[in-house]
PDB file of C-alpha atoms in Angstrom:
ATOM      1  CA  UNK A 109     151.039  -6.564 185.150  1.00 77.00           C
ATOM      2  CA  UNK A 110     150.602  -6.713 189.028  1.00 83.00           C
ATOM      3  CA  UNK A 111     152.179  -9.812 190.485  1.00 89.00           C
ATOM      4  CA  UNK A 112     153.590 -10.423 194.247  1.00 93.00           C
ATOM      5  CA  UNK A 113     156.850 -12.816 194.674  1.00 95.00           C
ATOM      6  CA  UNK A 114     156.638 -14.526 198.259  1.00 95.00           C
ATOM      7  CA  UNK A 115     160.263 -14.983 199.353  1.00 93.00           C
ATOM      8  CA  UNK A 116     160.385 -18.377 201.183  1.00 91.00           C
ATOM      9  CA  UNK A 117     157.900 -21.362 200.828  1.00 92.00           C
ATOM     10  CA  UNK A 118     158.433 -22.740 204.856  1.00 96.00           C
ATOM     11  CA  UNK A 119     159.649 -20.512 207.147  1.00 97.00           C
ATOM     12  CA  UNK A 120     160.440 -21.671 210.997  1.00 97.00           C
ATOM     13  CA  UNK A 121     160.715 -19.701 214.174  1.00 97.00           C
ATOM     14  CA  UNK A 122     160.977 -20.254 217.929  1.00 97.00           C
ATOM     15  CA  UNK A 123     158.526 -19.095 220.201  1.00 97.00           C
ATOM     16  CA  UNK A 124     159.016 -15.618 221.003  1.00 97.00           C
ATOM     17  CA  UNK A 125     161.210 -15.019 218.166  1.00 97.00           C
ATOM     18  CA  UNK A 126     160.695 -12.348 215.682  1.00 98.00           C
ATOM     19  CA  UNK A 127     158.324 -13.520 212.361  1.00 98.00           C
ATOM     20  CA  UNK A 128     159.768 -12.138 209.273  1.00 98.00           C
ATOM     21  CA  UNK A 129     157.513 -12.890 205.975  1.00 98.00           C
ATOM     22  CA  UNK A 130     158.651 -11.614 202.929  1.00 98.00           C
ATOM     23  CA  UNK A 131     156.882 -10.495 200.140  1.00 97.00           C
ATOM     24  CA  UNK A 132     157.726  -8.410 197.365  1.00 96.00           C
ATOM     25  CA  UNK A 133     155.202  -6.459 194.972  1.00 94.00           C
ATOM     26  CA  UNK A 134     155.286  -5.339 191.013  1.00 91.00           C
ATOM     27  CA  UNK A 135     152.590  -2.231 190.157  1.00 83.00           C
ATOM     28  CA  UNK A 136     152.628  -0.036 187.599  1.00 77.00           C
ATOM     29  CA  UNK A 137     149.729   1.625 189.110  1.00 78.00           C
ATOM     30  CA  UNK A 138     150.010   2.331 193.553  1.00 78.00           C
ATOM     31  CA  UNK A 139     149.301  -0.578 194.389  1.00 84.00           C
ATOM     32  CA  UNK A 140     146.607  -2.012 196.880  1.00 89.00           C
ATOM     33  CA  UNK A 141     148.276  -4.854 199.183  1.00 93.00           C
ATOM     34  CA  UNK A 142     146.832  -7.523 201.550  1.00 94.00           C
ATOM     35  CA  UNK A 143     148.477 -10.119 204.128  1.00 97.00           C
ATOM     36  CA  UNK A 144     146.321 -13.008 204.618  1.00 96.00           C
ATOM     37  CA  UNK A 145     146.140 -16.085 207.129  1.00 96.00           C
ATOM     38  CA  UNK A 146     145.156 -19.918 206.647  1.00 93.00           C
ATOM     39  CA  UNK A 147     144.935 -22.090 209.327  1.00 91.00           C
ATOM     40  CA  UNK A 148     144.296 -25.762 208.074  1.00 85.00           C
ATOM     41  CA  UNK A 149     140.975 -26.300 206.176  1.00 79.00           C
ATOM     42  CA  UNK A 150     139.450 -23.104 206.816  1.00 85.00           C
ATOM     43  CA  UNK A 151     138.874 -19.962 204.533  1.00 87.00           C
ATOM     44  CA  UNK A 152     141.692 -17.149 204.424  1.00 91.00           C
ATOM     45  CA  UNK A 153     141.705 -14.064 207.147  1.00 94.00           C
ATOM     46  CA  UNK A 154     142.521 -10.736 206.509  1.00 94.00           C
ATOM     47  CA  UNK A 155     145.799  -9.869 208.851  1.00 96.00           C
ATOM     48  CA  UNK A 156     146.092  -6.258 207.293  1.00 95.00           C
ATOM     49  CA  UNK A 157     145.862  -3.997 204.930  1.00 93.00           C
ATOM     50  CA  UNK A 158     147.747  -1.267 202.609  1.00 91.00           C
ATOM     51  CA  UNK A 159     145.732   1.303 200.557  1.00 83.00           C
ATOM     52  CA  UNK A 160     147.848   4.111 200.668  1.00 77.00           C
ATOM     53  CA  UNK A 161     147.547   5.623 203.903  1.00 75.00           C
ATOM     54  CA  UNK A 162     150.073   5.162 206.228  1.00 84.00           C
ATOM     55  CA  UNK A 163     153.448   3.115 204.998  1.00 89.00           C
ATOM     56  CA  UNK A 164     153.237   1.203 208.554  1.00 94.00           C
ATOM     57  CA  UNK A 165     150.264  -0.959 208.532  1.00 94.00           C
ATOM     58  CA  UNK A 166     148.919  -2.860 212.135  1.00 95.00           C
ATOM     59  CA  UNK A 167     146.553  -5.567 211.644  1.00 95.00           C
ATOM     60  CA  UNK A 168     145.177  -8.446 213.684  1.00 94.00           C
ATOM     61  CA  UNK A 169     147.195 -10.755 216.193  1.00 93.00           C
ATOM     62  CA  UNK A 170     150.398  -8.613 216.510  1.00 96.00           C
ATOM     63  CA  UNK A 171     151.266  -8.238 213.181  1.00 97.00           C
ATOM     64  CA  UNK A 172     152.134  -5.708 211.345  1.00 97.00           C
ATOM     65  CA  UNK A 173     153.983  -5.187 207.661  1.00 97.00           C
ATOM     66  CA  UNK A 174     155.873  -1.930 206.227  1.00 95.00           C
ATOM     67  CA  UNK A 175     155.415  -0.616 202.456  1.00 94.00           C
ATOM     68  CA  UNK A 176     158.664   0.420 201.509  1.00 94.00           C
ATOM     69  CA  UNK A 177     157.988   1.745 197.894  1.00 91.00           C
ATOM     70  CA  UNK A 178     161.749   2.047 196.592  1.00 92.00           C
ATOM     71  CA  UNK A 179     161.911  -1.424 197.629  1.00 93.00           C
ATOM     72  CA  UNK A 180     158.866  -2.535 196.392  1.00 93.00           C
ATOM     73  CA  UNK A 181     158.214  -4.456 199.635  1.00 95.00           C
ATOM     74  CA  UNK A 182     155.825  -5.483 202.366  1.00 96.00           C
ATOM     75  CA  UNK A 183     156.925  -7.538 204.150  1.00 97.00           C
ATOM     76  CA  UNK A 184     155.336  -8.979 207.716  1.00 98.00           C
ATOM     77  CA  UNK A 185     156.337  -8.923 210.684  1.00 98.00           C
ATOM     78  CA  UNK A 186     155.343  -9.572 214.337  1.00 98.00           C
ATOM     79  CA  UNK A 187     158.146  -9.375 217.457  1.00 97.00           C
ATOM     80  CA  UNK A 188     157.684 -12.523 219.406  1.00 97.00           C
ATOM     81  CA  UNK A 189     156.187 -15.828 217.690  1.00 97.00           C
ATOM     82  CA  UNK A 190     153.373 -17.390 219.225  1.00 96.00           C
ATOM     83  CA  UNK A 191     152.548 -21.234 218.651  1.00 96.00           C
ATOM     84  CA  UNK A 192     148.747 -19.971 217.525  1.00 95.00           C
ATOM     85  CA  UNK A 193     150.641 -18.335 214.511  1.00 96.00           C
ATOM     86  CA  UNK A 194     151.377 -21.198 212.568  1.00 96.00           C
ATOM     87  CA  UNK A 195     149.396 -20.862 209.168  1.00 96.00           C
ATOM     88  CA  UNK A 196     149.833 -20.431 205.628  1.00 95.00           C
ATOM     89  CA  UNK A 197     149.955 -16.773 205.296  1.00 97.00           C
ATOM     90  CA  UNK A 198     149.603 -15.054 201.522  1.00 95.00           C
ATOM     91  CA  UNK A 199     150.387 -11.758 200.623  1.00 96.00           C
ATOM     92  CA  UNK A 200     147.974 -10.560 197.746  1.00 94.00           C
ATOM     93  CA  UNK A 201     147.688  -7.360 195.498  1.00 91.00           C
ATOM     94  CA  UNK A 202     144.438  -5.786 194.021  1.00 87.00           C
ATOM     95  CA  UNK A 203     143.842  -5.600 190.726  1.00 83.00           C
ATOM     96  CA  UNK A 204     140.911  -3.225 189.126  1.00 79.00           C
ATOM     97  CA  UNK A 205     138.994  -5.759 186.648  1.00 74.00           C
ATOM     98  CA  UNK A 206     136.574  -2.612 185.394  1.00 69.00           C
ATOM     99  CA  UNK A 207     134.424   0.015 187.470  1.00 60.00           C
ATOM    100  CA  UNK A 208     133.702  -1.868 190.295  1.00 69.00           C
ATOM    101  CA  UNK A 209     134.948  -5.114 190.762  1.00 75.00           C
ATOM    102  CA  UNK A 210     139.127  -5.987 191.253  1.00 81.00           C
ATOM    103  CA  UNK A 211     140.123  -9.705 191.522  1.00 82.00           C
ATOM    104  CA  UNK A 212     143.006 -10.093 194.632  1.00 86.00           C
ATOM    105  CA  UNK A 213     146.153 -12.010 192.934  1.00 88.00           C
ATOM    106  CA  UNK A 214     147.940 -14.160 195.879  1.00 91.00           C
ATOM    107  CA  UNK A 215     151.088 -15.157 196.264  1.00 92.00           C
ATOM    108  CA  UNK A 216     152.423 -18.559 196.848  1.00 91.00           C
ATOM    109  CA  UNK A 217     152.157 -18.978 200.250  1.00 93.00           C
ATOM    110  CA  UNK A 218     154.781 -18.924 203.039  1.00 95.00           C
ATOM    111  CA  UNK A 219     154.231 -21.559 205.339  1.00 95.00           C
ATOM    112  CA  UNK A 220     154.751 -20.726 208.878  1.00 97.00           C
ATOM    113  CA  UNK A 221     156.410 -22.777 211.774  1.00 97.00           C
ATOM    114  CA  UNK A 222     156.601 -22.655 215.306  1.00 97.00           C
ATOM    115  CA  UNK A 223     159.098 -24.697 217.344  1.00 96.00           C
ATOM    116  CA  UNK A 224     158.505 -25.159 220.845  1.00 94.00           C
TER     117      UNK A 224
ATOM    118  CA  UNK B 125     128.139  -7.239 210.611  1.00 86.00           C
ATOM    119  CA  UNK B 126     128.881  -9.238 207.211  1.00 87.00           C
ATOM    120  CA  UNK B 127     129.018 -12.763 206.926  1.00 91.00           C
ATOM    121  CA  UNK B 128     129.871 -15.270 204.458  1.00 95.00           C
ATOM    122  CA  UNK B 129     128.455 -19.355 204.236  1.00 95.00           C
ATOM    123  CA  UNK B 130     129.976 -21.813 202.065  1.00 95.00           C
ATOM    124  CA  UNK B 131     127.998 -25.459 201.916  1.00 93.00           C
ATOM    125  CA  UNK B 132     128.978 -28.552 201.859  1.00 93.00           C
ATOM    126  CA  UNK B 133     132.364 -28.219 204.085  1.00 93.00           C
ATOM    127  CA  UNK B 134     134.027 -31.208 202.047  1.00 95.00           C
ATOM    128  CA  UNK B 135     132.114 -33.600 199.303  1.00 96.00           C
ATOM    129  CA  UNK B 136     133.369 -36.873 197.712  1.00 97.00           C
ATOM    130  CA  UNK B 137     132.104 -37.084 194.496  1.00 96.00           C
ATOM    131  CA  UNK B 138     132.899 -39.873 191.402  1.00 97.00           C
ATOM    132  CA  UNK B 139     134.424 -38.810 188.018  1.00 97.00           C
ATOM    133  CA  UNK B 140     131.563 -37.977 185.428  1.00 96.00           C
ATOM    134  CA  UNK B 141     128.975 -36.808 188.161  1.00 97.00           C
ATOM    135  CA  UNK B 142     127.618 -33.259 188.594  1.00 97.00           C
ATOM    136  CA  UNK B 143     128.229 -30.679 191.235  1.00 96.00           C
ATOM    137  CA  UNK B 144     127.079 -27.723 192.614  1.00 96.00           C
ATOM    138  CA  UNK B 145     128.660 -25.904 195.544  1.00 97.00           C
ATOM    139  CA  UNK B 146     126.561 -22.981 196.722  1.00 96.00           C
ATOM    140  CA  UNK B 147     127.739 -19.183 198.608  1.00 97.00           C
ATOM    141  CA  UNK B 148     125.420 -16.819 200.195  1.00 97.00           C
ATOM    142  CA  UNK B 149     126.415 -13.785 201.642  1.00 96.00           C
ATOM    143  CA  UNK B 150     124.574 -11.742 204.429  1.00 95.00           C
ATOM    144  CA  UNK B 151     124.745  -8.336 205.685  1.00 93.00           C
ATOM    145  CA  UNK B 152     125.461  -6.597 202.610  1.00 91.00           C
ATOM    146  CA  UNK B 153     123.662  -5.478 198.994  1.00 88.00           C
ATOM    147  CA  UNK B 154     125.262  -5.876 195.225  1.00 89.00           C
ATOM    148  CA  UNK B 155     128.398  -7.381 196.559  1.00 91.00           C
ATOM    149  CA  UNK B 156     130.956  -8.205 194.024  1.00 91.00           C
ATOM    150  CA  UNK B 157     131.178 -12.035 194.700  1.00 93.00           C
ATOM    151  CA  UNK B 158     134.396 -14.312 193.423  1.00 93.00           C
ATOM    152  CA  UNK B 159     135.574 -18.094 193.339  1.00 95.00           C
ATOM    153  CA  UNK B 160     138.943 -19.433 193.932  1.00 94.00           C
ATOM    154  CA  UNK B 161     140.122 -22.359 193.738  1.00 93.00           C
ATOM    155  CA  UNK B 162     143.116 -23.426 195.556  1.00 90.00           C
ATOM    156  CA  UNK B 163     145.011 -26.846 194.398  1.00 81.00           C
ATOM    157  CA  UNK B 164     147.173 -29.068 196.264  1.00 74.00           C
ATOM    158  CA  UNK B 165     150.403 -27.411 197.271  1.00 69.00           C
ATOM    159  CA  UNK B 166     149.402 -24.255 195.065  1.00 71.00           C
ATOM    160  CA  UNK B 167     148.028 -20.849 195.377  1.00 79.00           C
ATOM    161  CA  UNK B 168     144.569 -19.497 194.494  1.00 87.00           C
ATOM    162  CA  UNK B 169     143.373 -18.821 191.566  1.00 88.00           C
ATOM    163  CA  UNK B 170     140.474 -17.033 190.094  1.00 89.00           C
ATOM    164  CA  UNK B 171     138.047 -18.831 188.159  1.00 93.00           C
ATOM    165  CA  UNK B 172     134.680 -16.253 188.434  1.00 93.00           C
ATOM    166  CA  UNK B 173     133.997 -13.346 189.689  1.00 91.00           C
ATOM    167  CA  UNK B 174     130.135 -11.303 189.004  1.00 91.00           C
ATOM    168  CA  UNK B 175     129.143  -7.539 190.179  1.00 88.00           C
ATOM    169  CA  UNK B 176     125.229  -8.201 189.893  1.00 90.00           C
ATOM    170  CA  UNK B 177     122.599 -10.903 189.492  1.00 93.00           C
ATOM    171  CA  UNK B 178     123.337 -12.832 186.577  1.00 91.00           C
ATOM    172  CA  UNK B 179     126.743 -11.221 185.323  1.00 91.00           C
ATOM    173  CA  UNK B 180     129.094 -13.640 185.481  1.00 92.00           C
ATOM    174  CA  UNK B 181     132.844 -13.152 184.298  1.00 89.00           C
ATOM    175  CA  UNK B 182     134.994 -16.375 183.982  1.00 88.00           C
ATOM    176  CA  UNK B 183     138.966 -16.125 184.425  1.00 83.00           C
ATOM    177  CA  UNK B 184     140.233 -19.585 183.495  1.00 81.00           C
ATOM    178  CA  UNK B 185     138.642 -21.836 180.615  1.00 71.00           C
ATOM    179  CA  UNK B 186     137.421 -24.886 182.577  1.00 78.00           C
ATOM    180  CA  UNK B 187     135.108 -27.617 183.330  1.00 88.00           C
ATOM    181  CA  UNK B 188     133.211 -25.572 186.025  1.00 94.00           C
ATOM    182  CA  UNK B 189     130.656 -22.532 185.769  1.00 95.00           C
ATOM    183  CA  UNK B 190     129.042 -20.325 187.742  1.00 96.00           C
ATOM    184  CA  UNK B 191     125.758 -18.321 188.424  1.00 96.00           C
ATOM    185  CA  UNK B 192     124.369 -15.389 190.125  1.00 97.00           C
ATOM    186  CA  UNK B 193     120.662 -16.349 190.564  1.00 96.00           C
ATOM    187  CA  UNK B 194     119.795 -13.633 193.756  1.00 95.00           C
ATOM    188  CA  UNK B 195     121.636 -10.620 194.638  1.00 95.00           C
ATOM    189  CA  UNK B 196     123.849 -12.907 197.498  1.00 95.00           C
ATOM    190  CA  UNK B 197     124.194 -15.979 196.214  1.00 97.00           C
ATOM    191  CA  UNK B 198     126.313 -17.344 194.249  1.00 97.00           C
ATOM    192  CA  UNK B 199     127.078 -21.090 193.014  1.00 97.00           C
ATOM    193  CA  UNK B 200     130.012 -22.957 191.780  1.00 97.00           C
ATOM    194  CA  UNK B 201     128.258 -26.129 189.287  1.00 96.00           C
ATOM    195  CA  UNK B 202     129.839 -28.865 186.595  1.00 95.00           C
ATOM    196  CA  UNK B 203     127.485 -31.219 184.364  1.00 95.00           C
ATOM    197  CA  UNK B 204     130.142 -34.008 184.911  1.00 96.00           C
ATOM    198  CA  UNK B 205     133.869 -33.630 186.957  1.00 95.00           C
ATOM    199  CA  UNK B 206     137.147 -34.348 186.341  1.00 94.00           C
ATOM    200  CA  UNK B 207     139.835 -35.757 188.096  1.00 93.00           C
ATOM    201  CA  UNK B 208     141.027 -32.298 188.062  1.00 91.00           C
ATOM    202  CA  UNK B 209     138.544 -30.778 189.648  1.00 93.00           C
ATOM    203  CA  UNK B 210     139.895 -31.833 192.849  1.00 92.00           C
ATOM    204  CA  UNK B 211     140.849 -28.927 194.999  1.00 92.00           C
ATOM    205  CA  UNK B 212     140.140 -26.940 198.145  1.00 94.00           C
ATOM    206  CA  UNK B 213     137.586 -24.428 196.915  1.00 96.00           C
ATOM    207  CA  UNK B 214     136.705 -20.595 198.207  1.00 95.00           C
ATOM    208  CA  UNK B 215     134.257 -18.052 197.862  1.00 96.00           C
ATOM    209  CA  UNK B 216     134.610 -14.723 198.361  1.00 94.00           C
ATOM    210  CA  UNK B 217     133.172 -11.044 198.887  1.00 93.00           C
ATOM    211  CA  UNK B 218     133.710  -7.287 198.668  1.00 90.00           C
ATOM    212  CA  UNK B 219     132.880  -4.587 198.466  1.00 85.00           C
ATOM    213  CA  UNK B 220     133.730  -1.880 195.718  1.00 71.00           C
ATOM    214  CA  UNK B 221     136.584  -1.140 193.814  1.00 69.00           C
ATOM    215  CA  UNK B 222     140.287  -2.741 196.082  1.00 72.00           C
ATOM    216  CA  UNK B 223     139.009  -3.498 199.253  1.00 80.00           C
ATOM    217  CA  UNK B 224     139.793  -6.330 200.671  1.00 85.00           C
ATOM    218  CA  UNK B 225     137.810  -9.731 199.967  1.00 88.00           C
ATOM    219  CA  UNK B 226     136.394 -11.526 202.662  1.00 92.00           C
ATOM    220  CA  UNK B 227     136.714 -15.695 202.430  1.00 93.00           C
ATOM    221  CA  UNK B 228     133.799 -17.858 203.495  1.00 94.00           C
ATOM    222  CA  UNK B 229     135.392 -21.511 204.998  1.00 93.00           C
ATOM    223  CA  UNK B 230     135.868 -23.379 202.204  1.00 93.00           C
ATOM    224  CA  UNK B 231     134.910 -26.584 200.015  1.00 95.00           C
ATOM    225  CA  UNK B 232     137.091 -29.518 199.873  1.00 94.00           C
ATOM    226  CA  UNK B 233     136.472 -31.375 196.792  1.00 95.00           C
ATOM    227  CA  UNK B 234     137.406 -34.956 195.960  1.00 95.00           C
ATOM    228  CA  UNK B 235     137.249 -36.765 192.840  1.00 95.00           C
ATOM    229  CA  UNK B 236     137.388 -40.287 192.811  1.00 93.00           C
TER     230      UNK B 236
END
């Protein structure tokens, strides 16, 4: 079965530090991966996006996250923290449900912190 | 471009009384269309998901259902909530086969 383990429940940074999220992935099948956003009482964002193309994937707001298949990883990362970036961020997997519809599974959540 | 619309933002309702949260979707035709619910301190889960008017496919036995009555729209409904019930509730959309789902804003639900 597809599941993704998100390393880290509350992770805090200083401004202009590097952001490291970790998340690690189990497929039997390629798998399709997601990083998401949520700020506080509002819907989840897409940040980016893995389907197989390219290994480095950019996505919105500096961020960016590498699939590294022999370490089943994709993890997120952006180079210098900025105090907008504090959010519960998700990293999710696809799973096919039949033809044409998949259901995303999500991970826990790693909770993001920015000190001044 | 595609957008989605979740209504009411939040809702207070009492134990025993019925509810019906409602998602329309614009931009787009036969969407797949999901709902999540997200509880305190815990990730999301799945509780429907339908590809077409009235197909409806439920994840998790609950107290909730859900509908497809028009191609875009899609509610979330209970004849009488639980305490449980409680939670931060999500609709989404996509398109075919593992794209990405899109997330409307939310429902924050309350049981008192």
């Amino acid at each position: 079965a597809q599941s993704v383990t998100q390393l880290g429940s509350h992770v805090s940074v200083s401004e202009g530090a590097l952001v490291l999220l970790r998340c690690n992935y189990s497929s039997s099948v390629p798998p399709y991966l997601f990083w998401y956003v949520q700020y506080p009482n509002q819907g989840l964002q897409l940040l980016l996006k893995y389907t197989s193309a390219a290994t480095l994937v950019k996505g919105i707001n500096g961020f960016e996250a590498e699939f590294k298949k022999s370490e089943t990883s994709f993890h997120l990362t952006k180079p210098s923290a900025h105090m907008s970036d504090a959010a519960e961020y998700f990293c999710a997997v696809s799973v096919a449900l039949y033809s044409s519809a998949s259901k995303i599974i999500f991970g826990s959540g790693t909770r993001l912190s920015i000190r001044p | 471009s595609q957008t989605i619309h979740q209504w009411p933002a939040t809702l207070v309702q009492p134990v025993g009384s019925p509810l019906s949260l409602e998602c329309t979707v614009e931009g787009t035709s036969n969407p797949n269309l999901y709902w999540y619910r997200q509880a305190a301190g815990r990730g999301l889960q799945l509780l429907f998901y339908s590809v077409g008017i009235g197909q409806i496919s439920s994840e998790v036995p609950q107290n909730l259902s859900a509908s497809r009555p028009q191609d875009r729209q899609f509610i979330l409904s209970s004849k009488k909530l639980l305490l449980s019930d409680s939670g931060f509730y999500l609709c989404a959309w996509s398109v075919l086969g593992n794209q990405p789902q899109h997330f409307g804003d939310g429902t924050r639900l309350s049981i008192l």
